[in-house]
mmCIF file of C-alpha atoms in Angstrom:
data_model
loop_
_atom_site.group_PDB
_atom_site.id
_atom_site.type_symbol
_atom_site.label_atom_id
_atom_site.label_comp_id
_atom_site.label_asym_id
_atom_site.label_seq_id
_atom_site.Cartn_x
_atom_site.Cartn_y
_atom_site.Cartn_z
ATOM 1 C CA MET A 1386 -15.936 5.132 23.920
ATOM 2 C CA LYS A 1387 -17.181 4.395 20.383
ATOM 3 C CA LYS A 1388 -14.591 5.240 17.629
ATOM 4 C CA ILE A 1389 -14.817 6.612 13.976
ATOM 5 C CA ILE A 1390 -12.441 4.628 12.066
ATOM 6 C CA PHE A 1391 -11.244 5.595 8.533
ATOM 7 C CA LEU A 1392 -9.689 2.870 6.116
ATOM 8 C CA ASP A 1393 -7.743 3.431 3.096
ATOM 9 C CA VAL A 1394 -8.804 0.710 0.413
ATOM 10 C CA ASP A 1395 -5.994 -0.230 -1.771
ATOM 11 C CA GLY A 1396 -3.264 -1.980 0.345
ATOM 12 C CA THR A 1397 -5.151 -1.515 3.470
ATOM 13 C CA LEU A 1398 -8.742 -3.012 3.191
ATOM 14 C CA VAL A 1399 -8.107 -4.737 -0.326
ATOM 15 C CA ASP A 1400 -4.996 -6.761 -1.042
ATOM 16 C CA TYR A 1401 -2.840 -6.372 -4.257
ATOM 17 C CA GLU A 1402 -5.203 -8.978 -6.096
ATOM 18 C CA THR A 1403 -8.032 -6.613 -5.460
ATOM 19 C CA ARG A 1404 -9.398 -9.221 -2.881
ATOM 20 C CA ILE A 1405 -10.934 -8.269 0.520
ATOM 21 C CA PRO A 1406 -9.527 -10.608 3.302
ATOM 22 C CA ALA A 1407 -12.502 -12.470 4.958
ATOM 23 C CA SER A 1408 -10.966 -11.484 8.212
ATOM 24 C CA ALA A 1409 -11.200 -7.728 7.242
ATOM 25 C CA VAL A 1410 -14.811 -8.166 6.563
ATOM 26 C CA THR A 1411 -15.397 -10.044 9.932
ATOM 27 C CA ALA A 1412 -13.387 -7.112 11.745
ATOM 28 C CA ILE A 1413 -15.509 -4.289 10.070
ATOM 29 C CA ARG A 1414 -18.983 -5.995 10.822
ATOM 30 C CA ARG A 1415 -18.061 -6.938 14.368
ATOM 31 C CA ALA A 1416 -16.865 -3.225 14.937
ATOM 32 C CA ARG A 1417 -19.930 -1.695 13.671
ATOM 33 C CA GLU A 1418 -22.014 -4.144 15.558
ATOM 34 C CA ASN A 1419 -20.161 -3.024 18.690
ATOM 35 C CA GLY A 1420 -21.170 0.739 17.840
ATOM 36 C CA HIS A 1421 -18.245 1.956 15.984
ATOM 37 C CA ARG A 1422 -18.549 3.877 12.808
ATOM 38 C CA VAL A 1423 -16.474 2.813 9.668
ATOM 39 C CA TYR A 1424 -15.706 4.907 6.608
ATOM 40 C CA ILE A 1425 -13.425 4.210 3.729
ATOM 41 C CA CYS A 1426 -11.171 7.006 2.837
ATOM 42 C CA THR A 1427 -9.491 6.631 -0.409
ATOM 43 C CA GLY A 1428 -8.111 7.859 -3.634
ATOM 44 C CA ARG A 1429 -10.847 6.182 -5.570
ATOM 45 C CA SER A 1430 -13.937 7.869 -6.860
ATOM 46 C CA ARG A 1431 -17.201 6.443 -5.988
ATOM 47 C CA ALA A 1432 -17.675 4.648 -9.254
ATOM 48 C CA GLU A 1433 -14.690 2.605 -8.273
ATOM 49 C CA VAL A 1434 -15.908 1.679 -4.924
ATOM 50 C CA TYR A 1435 -17.528 -1.897 -6.275
ATOM 51 C CA ALA A 1436 -20.305 -3.711 -4.844
ATOM 52 C CA PRO A 1437 -18.082 -6.080 -2.680
ATOM 53 C CA ILE A 1438 -16.767 -3.242 -0.589
ATOM 54 C CA TRP A 1439 -20.089 -1.669 0.007
ATOM 55 C CA ASP A 1440 -21.598 -5.118 0.909
ATOM 56 C CA ILE A 1441 -19.441 -5.276 3.908
ATOM 57 C CA GLY A 1442 -21.525 -2.637 5.524
ATOM 58 C CA LEU A 1443 -20.148 0.961 5.904
ATOM 59 C CA ASP A 1444 -21.083 4.118 7.282
ATOM 60 C CA GLY A 1445 -19.873 6.025 4.253
ATOM 61 C CA MET A 1446 -16.876 6.997 2.535
ATOM 62 C CA ILE A 1447 -14.278 9.755 1.568
ATOM 63 C CA GLY A 1448 -13.235 9.615 -1.817
ATOM 64 C CA GLY A 1449 -10.777 11.320 -4.543
ATOM 65 C CA ASN A 1450 -8.336 11.686 -1.769
ATOM 66 C CA GLY A 1451 -10.573 14.054 0.088
ATOM 67 C CA ALA A 1452 -12.584 15.603 -2.587
ATOM 68 C CA TYR A 1453 -15.818 13.920 -1.827
ATOM 69 C CA VAL A 1454 -17.440 12.874 1.631
ATOM 70 C CA GLU A 1455 -20.410 10.864 2.148
ATOM 71 C CA ASP A 1456 -22.356 9.643 5.206
ATOM 72 C CA ALA A 1457 -24.973 7.227 5.304
ATOM 73 C CA GLY A 1458 -25.894 8.210 1.721
ATOM 74 C CA THR A 1459 -25.823 11.828 2.107
ATOM 75 C CA VAL A 1460 -23.372 13.918 0.438
ATOM 76 C CA VAL A 1461 -21.490 16.044 3.029
ATOM 77 C CA MET A 1462 -18.977 17.715 0.739
ATOM 78 C CA HIS A 1463 -18.047 17.326 -2.915
ATOM 79 C CA ARG A 1464 -15.233 19.592 -4.349
ATOM 80 C CA LEU A 1465 -14.928 19.300 -8.208
ATOM 81 C CA ILE A 1466 -12.538 20.262 -10.673
ATOM 82 C CA THR A 1467 -14.308 23.103 -12.772
ATOM 83 C CA ALA A 1468 -15.653 22.456 -16.389
ATOM 84 C CA ASP A 1469 -12.998 25.189 -17.350
ATOM 85 C CA GLN A 1470 -10.173 23.394 -15.573
ATOM 86 C CA CYS A 1471 -11.063 19.973 -17.091
ATOM 87 C CA ARG A 1472 -11.139 21.432 -20.589
ATOM 88 C CA ARG A 1473 -7.756 23.024 -20.103
ATOM 89 C CA ILE A 1474 -6.347 19.652 -18.678
ATOM 90 C CA VAL A 1475 -7.670 17.690 -21.585
ATOM 91 C CA ASP A 1476 -6.431 20.079 -24.161
ATOM 92 C CA TRP A 1477 -2.949 20.078 -22.452
ATOM 93 C CA LEU A 1478 -2.656 16.578 -22.297
ATOM 94 C CA ASN A 1479 -3.690 15.847 -25.770
ATOM 95 C CA ALA A 1480 -1.317 18.465 -27.079
ATOM 96 C CA ARG A 1481 1.444 16.979 -25.273
ATOM 97 C CA GLY A 1482 0.515 13.169 -26.573
ATOM 98 C CA LEU A 1483 -0.122 11.997 -22.842
ATOM 99 C CA SER A 1484 -2.731 9.353 -22.389
ATOM 100 C CA PHE A 1485 -5.207 9.945 -19.530
ATOM 101 C CA TYR A 1486 -8.245 9.047 -17.556
ATOM 102 C CA LEU A 1487 -10.957 11.337 -15.775
ATOM 103 C CA GLU A 1488 -12.082 10.346 -12.304
ATOM 104 C CA SER A 1489 -15.810 11.022 -11.537
ATOM 105 C CA ASN A 1490 -18.271 9.611 -9.342
ATOM 106 C CA SER A 1491 -20.200 8.646 -12.503
ATOM 107 C CA GLY A 1492 -17.480 6.599 -13.933
ATOM 108 C CA LEU A 1493 -13.929 6.583 -15.472
ATOM 109 C CA TYR A 1494 -13.389 8.115 -18.660
ATOM 110 C CA GLY A 1495 -10.183 6.878 -20.688
ATOM 111 C CA SER A 1496 -8.698 9.061 -23.393
ATOM 112 C CA VAL A 1497 -8.767 7.343 -26.989
ATOM 113 C CA HIS A 1498 -5.323 5.685 -26.729
ATOM 114 C CA PHE A 1499 -5.226 4.901 -22.826
ATOM 115 C CA GLU A 1500 -5.979 1.379 -23.232
ATOM 116 C CA ARG A 1501 -3.098 0.842 -25.509
ATOM 117 C CA ASP A 1502 -0.535 3.191 -23.986
ATOM 118 C CA ALA A 1503 -1.183 2.313 -20.428
ATOM 119 C CA LEU A 1504 -0.646 -1.233 -20.600
ATOM 120 C CA THR A 1505 3.233 -1.268 -19.689
ATOM 121 C CA ALA A 1506 2.625 1.059 -16.843
ATOM 122 C CA ILE A 1507 -0.352 -0.821 -15.061
ATOM 123 C CA ARG A 1508 1.846 -4.227 -15.597
ATOM 124 C CA LEU A 1509 4.956 -2.459 -13.853
ATOM 125 C CA TYR A 1510 3.043 -0.914 -11.181
ATOM 126 C CA ALA A 1511 1.590 -4.234 -10.252
ATOM 127 C CA LYS A 1512 4.874 -5.867 -10.443
ATOM 128 C CA ARG A 1513 6.279 -3.337 -7.896
ATOM 129 C CA LYS A 1514 3.228 -4.260 -5.588
ATOM 130 C CA ASP A 1515 4.467 -7.919 -5.819
ATOM 131 C CA ARG A 1516 1.001 -8.631 -7.450
ATOM 132 C CA PRO A 1517 1.114 -12.207 -9.069
ATOM 133 C CA GLY A 1518 0.186 -12.332 -12.541
ATOM 134 C CA ALA A 1519 1.294 -8.878 -13.146
ATOM 135 C CA GLU A 1520 2.669 -9.734 -16.960
ATOM 136 C CA ALA A 1521 -0.803 -10.835 -17.782
ATOM 137 C CA LEU A 1522 -2.958 -7.928 -16.705
ATOM 138 C CA THR A 1523 -4.810 -5.824 -19.022
ATOM 139 C CA VAL A 1524 -5.912 -2.297 -18.630
ATOM 140 C CA ARG A 1525 -9.603 -3.633 -18.735
ATOM 141 C CA SER A 1526 -8.977 -6.128 -15.989
ATOM 142 C CA VAL A 1527 -7.541 -3.381 -13.738
ATOM 143 C CA PHE A 1528 -10.245 -0.780 -14.908
ATOM 144 C CA PRO A 1529 -13.429 -3.045 -15.688
ATOM 145 C CA ASP A 1530 -15.809 -0.304 -15.909
ATOM 146 C CA MET A 1531 -13.776 2.254 -17.514
ATOM 147 C CA ILE A 1532 -15.578 4.098 -20.527
ATOM 148 C CA PHE A 1533 -13.658 4.641 -23.749
ATOM 149 C CA GLY A 1534 -15.110 6.988 -26.095
ATOM 150 C CA GLY A 1535 -17.176 9.082 -23.593
ATOM 151 C CA GLU A 1536 -17.290 12.818 -23.261
ATOM 152 C CA LEU A 1537 -14.021 14.156 -21.809
ATOM 153 C CA TYR A 1538 -15.072 17.899 -21.278
ATOM 154 C CA ARG A 1539 -16.815 17.201 -18.092
ATOM 155 C CA ASP A 1540 -17.851 19.302 -14.894
ATOM 156 C CA ASP A 1541 -18.106 16.417 -12.582
ATOM 157 C CA LEU A 1542 -14.276 15.428 -12.048
ATOM 158 C CA ASN A 1543 -12.722 14.827 -8.697
ATOM 159 C CA LYS A 1544 -9.078 14.396 -10.573
ATOM 160 C CA VAL A 1545 -7.282 13.374 -13.601
ATOM 161 C CA SER A 1546 -4.505 10.645 -13.874
ATOM 162 C CA PHE A 1547 -2.199 10.635 -16.663
ATOM 163 C CA LEU A 1548 0.626 8.595 -17.756
ATOM 164 C CA LEU A 1549 4.132 10.185 -17.722
ATOM 165 C CA ASN A 1550 6.654 9.653 -20.449
ATOM 166 C CA SER A 1551 9.096 11.301 -18.295
ATOM 167 C CA TYR A 1552 9.209 13.016 -14.709
ATOM 168 C CA GLN A 1553 9.463 16.285 -16.870
ATOM 169 C CA ASP A 1554 5.793 15.779 -17.820
ATOM 170 C CA PHE A 1555 4.857 15.936 -14.086
ATOM 171 C CA LEU A 1556 7.166 19.065 -13.634
ATOM 172 C CA ASP A 1557 5.470 20.828 -16.510
ATOM 173 C CA ALA A 1558 1.749 19.822 -15.437
ATOM 174 C CA LYS A 1559 2.515 21.331 -12.139
ATOM 175 C CA GLU A 1560 3.794 24.617 -13.756
ATOM 176 C CA ALA A 1561 0.803 24.818 -16.124
ATOM 177 C CA PHE A 1562 -1.815 24.340 -13.636
ATOM 178 C CA PRO A 1563 -0.981 26.238 -10.540
ATOM 179 C CA ASP A 1564 -4.578 26.340 -9.613
ATOM 180 C CA LEU A 1565 -4.736 22.517 -9.159
ATOM 181 C CA ALA A 1566 -2.856 20.166 -6.802
ATOM 182 C CA ALA A 1567 -0.462 18.032 -8.820
ATOM 183 C CA GLY A 1568 0.861 14.659 -7.844
ATOM 184 C CA THR A 1569 2.328 11.360 -9.052
ATOM 185 C CA TRP A 1570 1.867 7.776 -8.274
ATOM 186 C CA GLY A 1571 3.237 4.398 -9.088
ATOM 187 C CA GLY A 1572 6.812 5.181 -7.627
ATOM 188 C CA ARG A 1573 8.853 7.679 -6.095
ATOM 189 C CA GLY A 1574 10.055 10.910 -7.843
ATOM 190 C CA GLU A 1575 11.454 9.908 -11.391
ATOM 191 C CA GLU A 1576 10.231 6.300 -11.040
ATOM 192 C CA ALA A 1577 6.650 7.535 -11.072
ATOM 193 C CA LEU A 1578 4.384 5.980 -13.663
ATOM 194 C CA PHE A 1579 1.251 8.540 -13.641
ATOM 195 C CA GLY A 1580 0.822 12.110 -12.626
ATOM 196 C CA ASP A 1581 -2.259 13.359 -11.435
ATOM 197 C CA LEU A 1582 -4.261 16.741 -10.972
ATOM 198 C CA GLY A 1583 -6.912 17.390 -8.472
ATOM 199 C CA VAL A 1584 -8.822 20.174 -6.450
ATOM 200 C CA LYS A 1585 -6.188 22.499 -4.663
ATOM 201 C CA GLY A 1586 -6.301 22.579 -1.006
ATOM 202 C CA ILE A 1587 -7.699 19.423 -0.070
ATOM 203 C CA ASP A 1588 -6.642 16.029 1.073
ATOM 204 C CA LYS A 1589 -7.654 13.109 3.260
ATOM 205 C CA ALA A 1590 -7.075 15.235 6.467
ATOM 206 C CA SER A 1591 -9.547 18.182 5.361
ATOM 207 C CA ALA A 1592 -12.044 15.493 4.427
ATOM 208 C CA VAL A 1593 -11.920 13.911 7.791
ATOM 209 C CA ASN A 1594 -12.379 17.054 9.354
ATOM 210 C CA ALA A 1595 -15.304 17.849 7.216
ATOM 211 C CA LEU A 1596 -16.947 14.581 8.223
ATOM 212 C CA ILE A 1597 -16.243 14.964 11.905
ATOM 213 C CA GLY A 1598 -17.889 18.304 11.798
ATOM 214 C CA HIS A 1599 -20.919 16.892 10.136
ATOM 215 C CA LEU A 1600 -21.277 14.235 12.627
ATOM 216 C CA GLY A 1601 -20.825 16.537 15.645
ATOM 217 C CA ALA A 1602 -18.175 14.213 16.671
ATOM 218 C CA ASP A 1603 -14.645 14.784 18.549
ATOM 219 C CA ILE A 1604 -11.416 14.055 16.617
ATOM 220 C CA LYS A 1605 -10.034 12.459 19.680
ATOM 221 C CA ASP A 1606 -12.334 9.449 18.907
ATOM 222 C CA THR A 1607 -10.896 8.819 15.433
ATOM 223 C CA ILE A 1608 -8.640 6.058 14.289
ATOM 224 C CA ALA A 1609 -6.869 6.027 10.554
ATOM 225 C CA PHE A 1610 -5.596 3.115 8.741
ATOM 226 C CA GLY A 1611 -3.232 3.255 5.683
ATOM 227 C CA ASP A 1612 -0.380 1.871 3.946
ATOM 228 C CA ALA A 1613 0.849 4.900 1.602
ATOM 229 C CA LYS A 1614 2.273 8.343 2.026
ATOM 230 C CA VAL A 1615 -1.074 10.023 0.780
ATOM 231 C CA ASP A 1616 -2.516 8.531 4.182
ATOM 232 C CA ILE A 1617 -0.014 10.277 6.326
ATOM 233 C CA PRO A 1618 -2.065 13.640 6.607
ATOM 234 C CA MET A 1619 -5.007 11.575 7.732
ATOM 235 C CA PHE A 1620 -2.666 9.918 10.340
ATOM 236 C CA GLU A 1621 -1.609 13.270 11.486
ATOM 237 C CA CYS A 1622 -5.124 14.547 11.661
ATOM 238 C CA CYS A 1623 -6.616 11.323 13.604
ATOM 239 C CA ALA A 1624 -6.076 10.750 17.292
ATOM 240 C CA MET A 1625 -4.721 7.108 16.495
ATOM 241 C CA SER A 1626 -3.152 6.022 13.190
ATOM 242 C CA VAL A 1627 -2.283 2.465 12.078
ATOM 243 C CA ALA A 1628 0.078 1.337 9.407
ATOM 244 C CA MET A 1629 -0.256 -2.047 7.616
ATOM 245 C CA GLY A 1630 2.854 -4.149 7.579
ATOM 246 C CA ASN A 1631 3.037 -3.653 3.657
ATOM 247 C CA ALA A 1632 3.233 0.088 4.139
ATOM 248 C CA GLY A 1633 6.544 1.970 3.260
ATOM 249 C CA PRO A 1634 9.007 2.983 5.784
ATOM 250 C CA GLU A 1635 7.876 6.796 5.818
ATOM 251 C CA THR A 1636 4.348 5.701 6.377
ATOM 252 C CA LYS A 1637 5.142 3.420 9.124
ATOM 253 C CA ALA A 1638 7.309 6.025 10.843
ATOM 254 C CA ALA A 1639 4.242 8.205 10.828
ATOM 255 C CA ALA A 1640 2.023 5.794 12.393
ATOM 256 C CA ASP A 1641 1.354 5.099 16.058
ATOM 257 C CA TYR A 1642 1.239 1.203 15.577
ATOM 258 C CA VAL A 1643 2.266 -0.989 12.997
ATOM 259 C CA THR A 1644 -0.048 -4.039 12.184
ATOM 260 C CA ASP A 1645 0.604 -7.103 9.736
ATOM 261 C CA ASP A 1646 0.324 -7.038 5.992
ATOM 262 C CA VAL A 1647 -3.129 -6.855 4.345
ATOM 263 C CA GLU A 1648 -2.721 -10.168 3.244
ATOM 264 C CA CYS A 1649 -1.890 -11.509 6.732
ATOM 265 C CA ASP A 1650 -5.108 -10.391 8.500
ATOM 266 C CA GLY A 1651 -3.432 -7.042 9.322
ATOM 267 C CA LEU A 1652 -6.799 -5.170 9.828
ATOM 268 C CA PHE A 1653 -8.286 -7.857 11.876
ATOM 269 C CA LYS A 1654 -5.166 -7.938 14.097
ATOM 270 C CA ALA A 1655 -5.087 -4.159 14.617
ATOM 271 C CA PHE A 1656 -8.938 -4.079 15.372
ATOM 272 C CA ARG A 1657 -8.651 -6.777 17.802
ATOM 273 C CA HIS A 1658 -5.325 -5.099 19.384
ATOM 274 C CA LEU A 1659 -7.194 -1.717 19.681
ATOM 275 C CA GLY A 1660 -10.067 -3.160 21.463
ATOM 276 C CA LEU A 1661 -12.672 -2.574 18.712
ATOM 277 C CA ILE A 1662 -13.576 -5.978 18.599
ATOM 278 C CA GLY A 1663 -13.152 -9.040 20.807
ATOM 279 C CA ASP A 1664 -11.062 -12.301 20.229
#
């Protein structure tokens, strides 16, 4: 039976130095040669899915943690933050003195001081992920195509990420924007480095279901791969779930199978274990 495979990107397909292991490329290409479909399912917007990922060969993508669904170049679903919501977010963050960036399929748009203000946070985030050279990172090395000085009142946003001066900033954002989904990333609870605001009522699972409906496929033929808590709804939705060896305890506990680390050929080993490819 041919399978529909959903791959998280960061920490699953791409390692913590933003490299794609050669074994992962081999696994995906062999699986597609065997008739399986492969989609990335990521928090990234389309503008952050760079050529090396597309060059592997993919059937499509789910982006923005479920806001965007694409199959073979066709947009299946795209749920956007409205222009009014964007204006309110930008004004609220600016009034509070919080630097931020807007995530759109057309690009990433940084606020005026984001490059300066985010430096400590992106280095700490990389250090927590055990990324070599974390102390030498710059905002531009992490976000090479981010646009500074662009229009910030937009109608094409998937989500917004903003620096947290304290955890209270997240709590206040959640209260200020009940019409949006509020979250954090870069650490648990009060250790979080960033807050984010996105379209309410969507996640990776809802996007998987939208794509399965578009394909006329059966959810029993789905396999999900991930490494983070945001992947758990996708695990619960799909018939089979695989956590990477570098995943956290909660994510591993939610998975049907735990493979090796992303940097230790974990994706290839799982594809082989599940019979998606041969030896």
